[in-house]
Amino acid sequence: MSILKEARQAAEGVAQTALRKAVELAPDTWIPGGRPDPLAGRKHGLIGAPVSRLDGPLKVTGAARFAAEFPLDGMVYAAVAHSTIPRGRIASLETAEAEAAPGVVLVMTYRNAPRMKPMPLFFTAGKAVGPDNLPIMQDDRIHWNGQPIAVVLAETQEEADHAKSLIRATFGAEPATTSFAEARAKGTQPATFMSQPLQLEIGDAEAALASAPHKVDVVYRTPRHNHNPIELHGATLAWDGDTLRIHDATQMVAHEAWSLADIFGLQEADVHVTSPFVGGGFGCKGLWHHQVLGAAASRLAGRPVRIALTREGVFRSVGGRTLTEQRVAIGAREDGRFDAIIHTGTVATSPHNNMPEPFIVGTKSAYAAGSFKLGVDLAHLDMLANTFMRAPGESVGTFALESAVDELAHSLGMDPIELRIRNEPEKDPTTGTPFSSRHIVEAYRAGAERFGWHRRSPVAGARREGEWLVGMGVATSTYPYYRMPGGAARITLRRDDSATVEVAAHEMGMGTATAQTQVSAERLGLPLESVRFEYGDSKLPGAIMAGGSQQTAAIGASVIAAHRVLVTELLRLAGNDSPLAGLSPDEVGGVDQGLAKVDEPERHESYASILARAQRDEVVAEAEAPPPLETMHWSMHSHGAMFCEVRVNAITGEPRISRFLGSFDCGRILNSKTAASQFRGGIIMGLGLALMEETQFDERTGRIMNPSLAEYHVPVHLDVPAIEVIWTDIPDPHAPMGARGIGEIGITGVGAAVANAVFNATGRRIRDLPITLDKLLV
Ligand code: MOS
């Protein structure tokens, strides 16, 4: 371990100890020390209302401007050339012909690129979001097959693309590790995730497994996945002296501004990142080399630059989900109770990133068991840095765990739902902390009734309709509640009853701006039309990442804090002549364009009246969210139960999903329309994971062989049946608005629900994703 890493971990240790002390001292309410969010239990009004996306008209009319659509005066267009070997040196790089081609302004290579620091790796600082820390175009070295080796700038995109085709590179290849088996043979090492170890042992799980009367002990494999949001990665950027302006497609405006400043040696305030719309994020819309290289080339050429990656460019230079090999072993007693859960395995990663696929995270709190052995090991390959992809860890971890539970239920002769309920934990089985709110049994019962689970035959292969074998499967879905530190918000309330709420957050199509407008209007006691929610700009307060399904909670906690400052100031301005005189901020809430005592609504004064008397046009309140102590005090997770009906063609092996239902327990649902869409979108992505998505990685050369949507398959309309989604809507008393995250849970559990349904239909247990027809042909 490096000295730097040790120092960092020591510092983190001190911080963790301080946090633990604070948690111990804290009383038992939302955010320990506070009171539950009054909106959590509100049964009327805007919370939960199916409000259509406020930006919908802009998007359907094409008026919403995305990152690669901003026109800048004097702008040039970029094209990127990539390496064709996985490791070695650039032996020769001929650029003269490209430089002489029509319209070309600059060809940037390692020979003329400005000096820059490597990207600051994720988790090494509060706002560090570099997916790798490689010195790209700073020397002649090649680290992965597809690494950018040249950027061409030209007056048009076509001229840039043409000139790029004229660049001739030869390479001095060096031995590279591009096979998973070879990488493992060279030795693996234990993984850490977000500075925490991904290893956990409680009791002697191997011994408990060995002596268990019923057991399953099998290996599951999941392949690499590439990110394919509809909007390709792109940025439009310009320098003004030592300040950088970048229109980007990103899930992390504030983090990106900080990281770019670090790379170019600038002040954080001198980098301005905006991202009003993102055409799908899923974990890949963050900082990658194209923004850095685009900015470097722009500086060199003295021209604004638009750098828009091609679909192939995204495959070559934006990482995706890495492959996993997972052993799951469960030892159970005669009555089905688990005595041992073992979930271990290895993932592929690159030597220059710190993102393992943390597939054990969901397993830590899934089931009660006498003993646990959990661990993720890393094998290093010379490949593009893998990264976050919707529910990293849980998407593939639940495939393995929830398939294994189904296998065990089958061998026990038990209904798989009953086996899960029998092992439902009362408190977190590995930390011992109480759950903030866990109603997964209700989700299972409601889903089973709605889906008609009782019609499932426990005998595999028993139901046939013509050529089609029909089966049903179920699996638990889960995703943790996170709330990252750094949130802040500003509220401006005006005498005309309008308000603006500002946070450095993001709208990637999921409905955040709409839901947060609803929440803010409800909190302020204003109609929806009076509230504007501003986001997507690094100059706004806070650093709020749209990742880890935590944005809703992070914004909520920030707005609660700013709102309290606002109410405190309004009460001060109201003074002694107000019906509110003498009341504390805890006693009042926003009602009917003003403040009122919560349990005595006739004690009310309108905002207009308060501000008029104080001779003020507006009040501005800004505050930071409290640190996320709730996640240390309680075990907090979104929960769900996935139900799948599959039809497998007995002759061709073709699997077809005929029905799907997701039954969720994610706390309060803030907008029933956009939430249903989030859940469905996650499930559709899960169907892709189950049945088709697979990056074809050539293990001889480390080259991705299917870098297009023609060859990398994602579900299309005909692959997706009507998907029903239902939810408990039980508020979590320890989350802002009572709401836990919903962005990622939809993809989790789907792989196993499909695999379990396929087993029920055919008697074939598929442990390698994706479940393609060749694996089902006998
Ligand atoms: Mo997500 S993979 O945290 O965008």
PDB file of N, CA, C and O in Angstrom, residues 57 68 113 151 171 179 234 251 302 310 402 409 477 499 516 547 597 602 621 678:
ATOM      1  N   PRO A  57     -42.595  19.231 -22.715  1.00  0.00           N
ATOM      2  CA  PRO A  57     -42.830  19.980 -23.967  1.00  0.00           C
ATOM      3  C   PRO A  57     -41.523  20.425 -24.633  1.00  0.00           C
ATOM      4  O   PRO A  57     -41.392  20.360 -25.859  1.00  0.00           O
ATOM      5  N   ALA A  68     -24.054  18.754 -26.762  1.00  0.00           N
ATOM      6  CA  ALA A  68     -23.381  18.899 -28.048  1.00  0.00           C
ATOM      7  C   ALA A  68     -24.205  19.745 -29.015  1.00  0.00           C
ATOM      8  O   ALA A  68     -24.013  19.674 -30.232  1.00  0.00           O
ATOM      9  N   ALA A 113       0.436  18.014 -27.019  1.00  0.00           N
ATOM     10  CA  ALA A 113      -0.619  18.287 -26.033  1.00  0.00           C
ATOM     11  C   ALA A 113      -0.046  19.062 -24.855  1.00  0.00           C
ATOM     12  O   ALA A 113       1.096  18.825 -24.459  1.00  0.00           O
ATOM     13  N   VAL A 151      -6.358  13.810 -31.318  1.00  0.00           N
ATOM     14  CA  VAL A 151      -7.610  14.556 -31.468  1.00  0.00           C
ATOM     15  C   VAL A 151      -7.424  15.518 -32.640  1.00  0.00           C
ATOM     16  O   VAL A 151      -6.447  16.279 -32.678  1.00  0.00           O
ATOM     17  N   PHE A 171       2.528   0.650 -33.721  1.00  0.00           N
ATOM     18  CA  PHE A 171       2.716   0.468 -32.281  1.00  0.00           C
ATOM     19  C   PHE A 171       3.819  -0.535 -31.994  1.00  0.00           C
ATOM     20  O   PHE A 171       4.041  -1.472 -32.754  1.00  0.00           O
ATOM     21  N   SER A 179      -6.711 -11.629 -20.850  1.00  0.00           N
ATOM     22  CA  SER A 179      -7.606 -12.752 -20.585  1.00  0.00           C
ATOM     23  C   SER A 179      -7.859 -12.814 -19.085  1.00  0.00           C
ATOM     24  O   SER A 179      -6.941 -12.647 -18.270  1.00  0.00           O
ATOM     25  N   GLY A 234     -20.824  13.977 -25.064  1.00  0.00           N
ATOM     26  CA  GLY A 234     -20.393  15.141 -25.831  1.00  0.00           C
ATOM     27  C   GLY A 234     -20.239  16.343 -24.934  1.00  0.00           C
ATOM     28  O   GLY A 234     -20.817  16.398 -23.840  1.00  0.00           O
ATOM     29  N   GLN A 251     -23.560  13.821 -14.788  1.00  0.00           N
ATOM     30  CA  GLN A 251     -24.325  13.548 -13.571  1.00  0.00           C
ATOM     31  C   GLN A 251     -23.673  14.213 -12.365  1.00  0.00           C
ATOM     32  O   GLN A 251     -24.011  13.902 -11.234  1.00  0.00           O
ATOM     33  N   GLY A 302      -6.829  27.654 -29.507  1.00  0.00           N
ATOM     34  CA  GLY A 302      -7.429  28.961 -29.260  1.00  0.00           C
ATOM     35  C   GLY A 302      -8.815  29.086 -29.861  1.00  0.00           C
ATOM     36  O   GLY A 302      -9.245  30.175 -30.249  1.00  0.00           O
ATOM     37  N   THR A 310     -18.596   9.294 -31.124  1.00  0.00           N
ATOM     38  CA  THR A 310     -19.440   8.389 -31.896  1.00  0.00           C
ATOM     39  C   THR A 310     -19.857   7.250 -30.973  1.00  0.00           C
ATOM     40  O   THR A 310     -19.322   7.088 -29.875  1.00  0.00           O
ATOM     41  N   GLU A 402     -29.915 -14.398  -5.740  1.00  0.00           N
ATOM     42  CA  GLU A 402     -31.335 -14.732  -5.853  1.00  0.00           C
ATOM     43  C   GLU A 402     -31.588 -15.953  -6.732  1.00  0.00           C
ATOM     44  O   GLU A 402     -32.618 -16.605  -6.605  1.00  0.00           O
ATOM     45  N   ALA A 409     -34.495 -23.346  -2.734  1.00  0.00           N
ATOM     46  CA  ALA A 409     -35.936 -23.568  -2.527  1.00  0.00           C
ATOM     47  C   ALA A 409     -36.381 -24.809  -3.289  1.00  0.00           C
ATOM     48  O   ALA A 409     -37.138 -25.639  -2.776  1.00  0.00           O
ATOM     49  N   SER A 477     -35.335  -7.653  -5.112  1.00  0.00           N
ATOM     50  CA  SER A 477     -34.502  -6.562  -5.603  1.00  0.00           C
ATOM     51  C   SER A 477     -34.154  -5.670  -4.425  1.00  0.00           C
ATOM     52  O   SER A 477     -34.905  -5.595  -3.440  1.00  0.00           O
ATOM     53  N   ALA A 499     -41.185  31.533  -6.029  1.00  0.00           N
ATOM     54  CA  ALA A 499     -39.978  31.062  -5.344  1.00  0.00           C
ATOM     55  C   ALA A 499     -39.088  30.332  -6.321  1.00  0.00           C
ATOM     56  O   ALA A 499     -39.559  29.721  -7.289  1.00  0.00           O
ATOM     57  N   GLN A 516     -38.942  17.512  -7.699  1.00  0.00           N
ATOM     58  CA  GLN A 516     -38.442  18.475  -6.716  1.00  0.00           C
ATOM     59  C   GLN A 516     -39.220  19.790  -6.767  1.00  0.00           C
ATOM     60  O   GLN A 516     -39.316  20.485  -5.763  1.00  0.00           O
ATOM     61  N   GLY A 547     -26.161  10.066  -8.653  1.00  0.00           N
ATOM     62  CA  GLY A 547     -25.608   8.721  -8.685  1.00  0.00           C
ATOM     63  C   GLY A 547     -25.935   8.035  -7.381  1.00  0.00           C
ATOM     64  O   GLY A 547     -26.302   8.685  -6.398  1.00  0.00           O
ATOM     65  N   LYS A 597     -49.162  28.164  11.875  1.00  0.00           N
ATOM     66  CA  LYS A 597     -48.834  27.216  12.946  1.00  0.00           C
ATOM     67  C   LYS A 597     -49.409  25.864  12.539  1.00  0.00           C
ATOM     68  O   LYS A 597     -50.566  25.761  12.101  1.00  0.00           O
ATOM     69  N   GLU A 602     -55.279  28.669  11.678  1.00  0.00           N
ATOM     70  CA  GLU A 602     -55.784  30.050  11.570  1.00  0.00           C
ATOM     71  C   GLU A 602     -54.712  31.065  11.962  1.00  0.00           C
ATOM     72  O   GLU A 602     -54.814  32.250  11.618  1.00  0.00           O
ATOM     73  N   ALA A 621     -32.427  32.393   1.287  1.00  0.00           N
ATOM     74  CA  ALA A 621     -31.898  31.539   2.359  1.00  0.00           C
ATOM     75  C   ALA A 621     -31.051  30.448   1.743  1.00  0.00           C
ATOM     76  O   ALA A 621     -31.446  29.816   0.761  1.00  0.00           O
ATOM     77  N   GLN A 678     -39.419   5.294 -13.904  1.00  0.00           N
ATOM     78  CA  GLN A 678     -38.095   4.891 -13.422  1.00  0.00           C
ATOM     79  C   GLN A 678     -38.055   3.376 -13.166  1.00  0.00           C
ATOM     80  O   GLN A 678     -37.108   2.693 -13.544  1.00  0.00           O
TER      81      GLN A 678
END
